[in-house]
């Protein structure tokens, strides 16, 4: 998978890709991330990428031209499955959206700033608009990092244990059950006995019950879906 990220703040986005699972995925050529600084696509000498709103109102708007130049150039180089715009008024990211995007070959992610982009960018180029939650960030970069993390870990080969993404919370609309590791007892705090019974059908049954109980208590909305 190839991800092209268009941003005015590439430095804000680099560190998540220089550590942990994301770095491993890049080093193993399972994913390639390319940053494009929007200021490199400006035609004015101040390299400005935003201007005031028509009709008046507070806040600057990202202009069409630099974004058009950047996206159009990328589109001459390869076909893109999706051109995603990170915005608080987009569709709220969830596991099912992440699963879907993780199967794509080439995507562009556009990070918004200020009030957002000129509507004509959205009308002409954007195929999907994603929010990471009902709150406003100062830019789309942190949202893009969250989206990339959620999709890259799903690419086959990225996680050490191939099955582990499938047992994550949300994969079956249930939260994950409680988990434990050694020691069996710490300061009198005990691990549920069933987990070292060796009886795998019983363990599976316990985990399903716990996942259901946890979901019912914390996220009953997931059980309605
Ligand atoms: N840009 C600003 N706020 C955002 C949000 N909640 N999700 C994605 N991009 C954003």
Coordinates of C-alpha atoms and ligand atoms in Angstrom, one line a residue:
X1 CA 0.0 0.0 0.0
X2 CA 1.1 3.5 -0.8
X3 CA -0.1 6.5 1.2
X4 CA 0.5 10.1 0.0
X5 CA -0.1 12.7 2.7
X6 CA -0.6 16.3 1.7
X7 CA 0.1 18.7 4.6
X8 CA 1.4 22.1 5.5
X9 CA 3.1 20.6 8.6
X10 CA 5.0 17.5 7.6
X11 CA 7.2 17.7 10.7
X12 CA 4.1 17.2 12.9
X13 CA 3.4 13.9 11.1
X14 CA 6.8 12.3 10.8
X15 CA 7.5 10.9 14.3
X16 CA 4.6 8.3 14.4
X17 CA 6.2 6.7 11.3
X18 CA 9.6 6.5 12.8
X19 CA 8.8 4.2 15.7
X20 CA 7.1 0.9 16.5
X21 CA 4.9 -1.1 14.2
X22 CA 4.5 1.6 11.6
X23 CA 8.3 1.8 11.1
X24 CA 8.5 -1.9 10.9
X25 CA 5.8 -2.0 8.2
X26 CA 7.7 0.7 6.2
X27 CA 11.0 -1.1 6.6
X28 CA 9.5 -4.3 5.4
X29 CA 8.1 -2.5 2.3
X30 CA 4.5 -3.4 3.3
X31 CA 3.6 0.3 3.2
X32 CA 5.2 3.4 1.7
X33 CA 4.4 6.9 3.1
X34 CA 5.2 10.0 1.1
X35 CA 4.8 13.5 2.5
X36 CA 4.0 16.5 0.3
X37 CA 4.4 19.9 1.7
X38 CA 1.6 22.1 0.2
X39 CA 3.9 25.1 0.3
X40 CA 6.0 23.5 -2.5
X41 CA 2.9 23.8 -4.7
X42 CA 2.2 27.5 -4.3
X43 CA 2.8 29.9 -7.1
X44 CA 2.9 33.2 -5.1
X45 CA 6.2 34.4 -3.7
X46 CA 5.0 34.3 -0.1
X47 CA 4.1 30.6 -0.4
X48 CA 0.8 31.3 1.2
X49 CA -1.8 28.5 1.0
X50 CA -4.8 30.3 2.5
X51 CA -6.9 33.4 2.2
X52 CA -9.9 35.1 3.7
X53 CA -13.4 33.8 3.2
X54 CA -15.7 35.1 0.5
X55 CA -18.8 36.5 2.2
X56 CA -16.8 37.5 5.3
X57 CA -16.3 35.7 8.5
X58 CA -13.5 34.8 10.8
X59 CA -10.9 32.3 9.8
X60 CA -8.8 31.5 6.8
X61 CA -9.6 29.1 4.0
X62 CA -7.1 26.8 2.2
X63 CA -7.0 27.8 -1.4
X64 CA -7.8 25.5 -4.4
X65 CA -4.7 26.1 -6.5
X66 CA -1.9 24.5 -4.4
X67 CA -4.1 21.6 -3.5
X68 CA -5.1 21.2 -7.2
X69 CA -1.5 21.3 -8.3
X70 CA -0.4 18.7 -5.8
X71 CA -3.2 16.2 -6.3
X72 CA -3.2 16.6 -10.1
X73 CA 0.5 15.9 -10.2
X74 CA 0.1 12.8 -8.0
X75 CA -2.8 11.6 -10.2
X76 CA -0.6 11.7 -13.3
X77 CA 1.8 9.3 -11.6
X78 CA -0.6 6.6 -10.6
X79 CA -4.2 5.8 -10.0
X80 CA -5.6 6.4 -6.5
X81 CA -8.4 4.3 -5.0
X82 CA -9.4 7.1 -2.6
X83 CA -8.6 10.7 -1.9
X84 CA -9.4 11.3 1.7
X85 CA -9.9 14.6 3.4
X86 CA -9.5 14.8 7.2
X87 CA -12.2 17.0 8.6
X88 CA -14.4 17.2 11.8
X89 CA -17.5 17.1 9.6
X90 CA -16.5 13.8 7.9
X91 CA -17.7 10.3 8.6
X92 CA -16.5 9.2 12.1
X93 CA -13.7 6.7 11.8
X94 CA -14.5 3.2 13.1
X95 CA -13.0 -0.3 12.7
X96 CA -15.1 -1.1 9.7
X97 CA -13.9 2.0 7.8
X98 CA -10.3 1.2 8.8
X99 CA -10.7 -2.4 7.5
X100 CA -12.1 -1.2 4.2
X101 CA -9.3 1.4 3.6
X102 CA -6.6 -1.1 4.6
X103 CA -7.4 -3.2 1.4
X104 CA -6.6 -0.3 -0.9
X105 CA -3.5 0.0 -3.1
X106 CA -2.9 3.8 -3.3
X107 CA -4.6 6.5 -1.3
X108 CA -4.1 10.3 -0.7
X109 CA -4.8 11.9 2.6
X110 CA -5.3 15.6 2.6
X111 CA -4.9 17.4 6.0
X112 CA -7.0 20.5 6.5
X113 CA -6.0 23.6 8.5
X114 CA -7.7 26.8 9.7
X115 CA -11.4 26.8 8.7
X116 CA -10.8 24.1 6.2
X117 CA -10.4 23.9 2.4
X118 CA -12.3 25.7 -0.3
X119 CA -15.5 23.7 -1.0
X120 CA -14.4 23.2 -4.7
X121 CA -11.5 21.0 -3.5
X122 CA -14.0 18.7 -1.8
X123 CA -16.3 18.7 -4.8
X124 CA -13.6 18.1 -7.4
X125 CA -11.2 15.7 -5.8
X126 CA -12.3 14.2 -2.5
X127 CA -13.8 10.7 -2.5
X128 CA -14.1 10.2 1.3
X129 CA -14.2 12.6 4.3
X130 CA -13.1 11.3 7.7
X131 CA -13.3 12.7 11.2
X132 CA -11.6 11.0 14.1
X133 CA -14.2 12.2 16.6
X134 CA -16.6 14.9 17.6
X135 CA -14.0 17.5 18.6
X136 CA -12.0 20.0 16.6
X137 CA -8.2 19.6 16.2
X138 CA -6.0 22.4 15.0
X139 CA -5.3 20.5 11.8
X140 CA -5.9 17.2 10.1
X141 CA -2.3 15.9 10.7
X142 CA -3.0 14.1 14.0
X143 CA -6.2 12.7 12.6
X144 CA -4.2 11.4 9.6
X145 CA -1.7 9.8 11.9
X146 CA -4.5 8.0 13.7
X147 CA -6.1 6.9 10.5
X148 CA -2.7 5.6 9.2
X149 CA -2.0 3.7 12.4
X150 CA -5.5 2.1 12.3
X151 CA -5.1 0.9 8.7
X152 CA -1.5 0.0 8.5
X153 CA -1.7 -2.5 11.4
X154 CA -4.4 -4.4 9.4
X155 CA -2.2 -4.9 6.3
X156 CA -1.3 -8.6 6.2
X157 CA 2.2 -9.2 7.6
X158 CA 2.4 -6.0 9.6
X159 CA 1.5 -7.6 13.0
X160 CA 3.7 -10.4 14.2
X161 CA 0.8 -12.6 15.0
X162 CA -1.4 -12.8 11.9
X163 CA -4.6 -13.4 13.8
X164 CA -4.1 -10.7 16.4
X165 CA -5.9 -7.9 14.5
X166 CA -8.9 -10.1 14.1
X167 CA -9.3 -10.5 17.9
X168 CA -9.1 -6.7 18.5
X169 CA -11.9 -4.8 20.1
X170 CA -14.6 -3.8 17.5
X171 CA -13.7 -6.5 15.0
X172 CA -17.0 -8.3 15.7
X173 CA -18.8 -5.3 17.2
X174 CA -17.7 -6.5 20.7
X175 CA -15.0 -5.0 23.0
X176 CA -12.1 -7.3 23.8
X177 CA -12.3 -9.4 27.0
X178 CA -9.9 -8.9 29.9
X179 CA -6.4 -10.2 29.4
X180 CA -3.8 -11.4 31.9
X181 CA -0.2 -12.6 32.0
X182 CA 2.3 -14.0 34.6
X183 CA 2.3 -14.2 37.6
X184 CA -0.9 -16.2 38.4
X185 CA -1.2 -14.3 41.6
X186 CA 0.3 -10.9 42.6
X187 CA -0.3 -9.4 46.0
X188 CA -3.3 -11.7 46.3
X189 CA -4.8 -10.5 43.0
X190 CA -5.7 -13.6 41.2
X191 CA -6.0 -14.5 37.5
X192 CA -9.4 -16.2 36.7
X193 CA -8.7 -20.0 37.0
X194 CA -10.3 -20.9 33.7
X195 CA -7.4 -19.3 31.9
X196 CA -4.9 -21.9 33.0
X197 CA -7.4 -24.8 32.9
X198 CA -6.0 -25.9 29.5
X199 CA -9.7 -26.4 28.5
X200 CA -9.8 -24.3 25.3
X201 CA -13.5 -24.5 24.5
X202 CA -14.1 -23.3 28.1
X203 CA -11.6 -20.5 27.8
X204 CA -13.2 -19.4 24.5
X205 CA -16.6 -19.5 26.1
X206 CA -15.4 -17.4 29.1
X207 CA -13.8 -14.9 26.7
X208 CA -17.0 -14.5 24.7
X209 CA -19.1 -14.0 27.8
X210 CA -16.6 -11.4 29.2
X211 CA -16.5 -9.6 25.8
X212 CA -20.3 -9.5 25.8
X213 CA -20.5 -8.4 29.4
X214 CA -17.9 -5.6 28.9
X215 CA -19.7 -4.4 25.7
X216 CA -23.1 -4.4 27.4
X217 CA -21.7 -2.3 30.3
X218 CA -19.5 0.1 28.4
X219 CA -20.8 0.3 24.8
X220 CA -24.4 -1.0 24.6
X221 CA -24.7 0.9 21.3
X222 CA -22.4 -1.6 19.6
X223 CA -24.9 -4.4 20.4
X224 CA -27.7 -2.6 18.5
X225 CA -25.7 -2.5 15.3
Ligands
LIG1 N1 -9.4 18.2 11.6 C1 -9.8 19.0 12.6 N2 -10.5 18.3 13.5 C2 -10.6 17.0 13.0 C3 -11.2 15.8 13.4 N3 -11.9 15.7 14.5 N4 -11.0 14.7 12.7 C4 -10.2 14.7 11.5 N5 -9.7 15.9 11.1 C5 -9.8 17.0 11.8

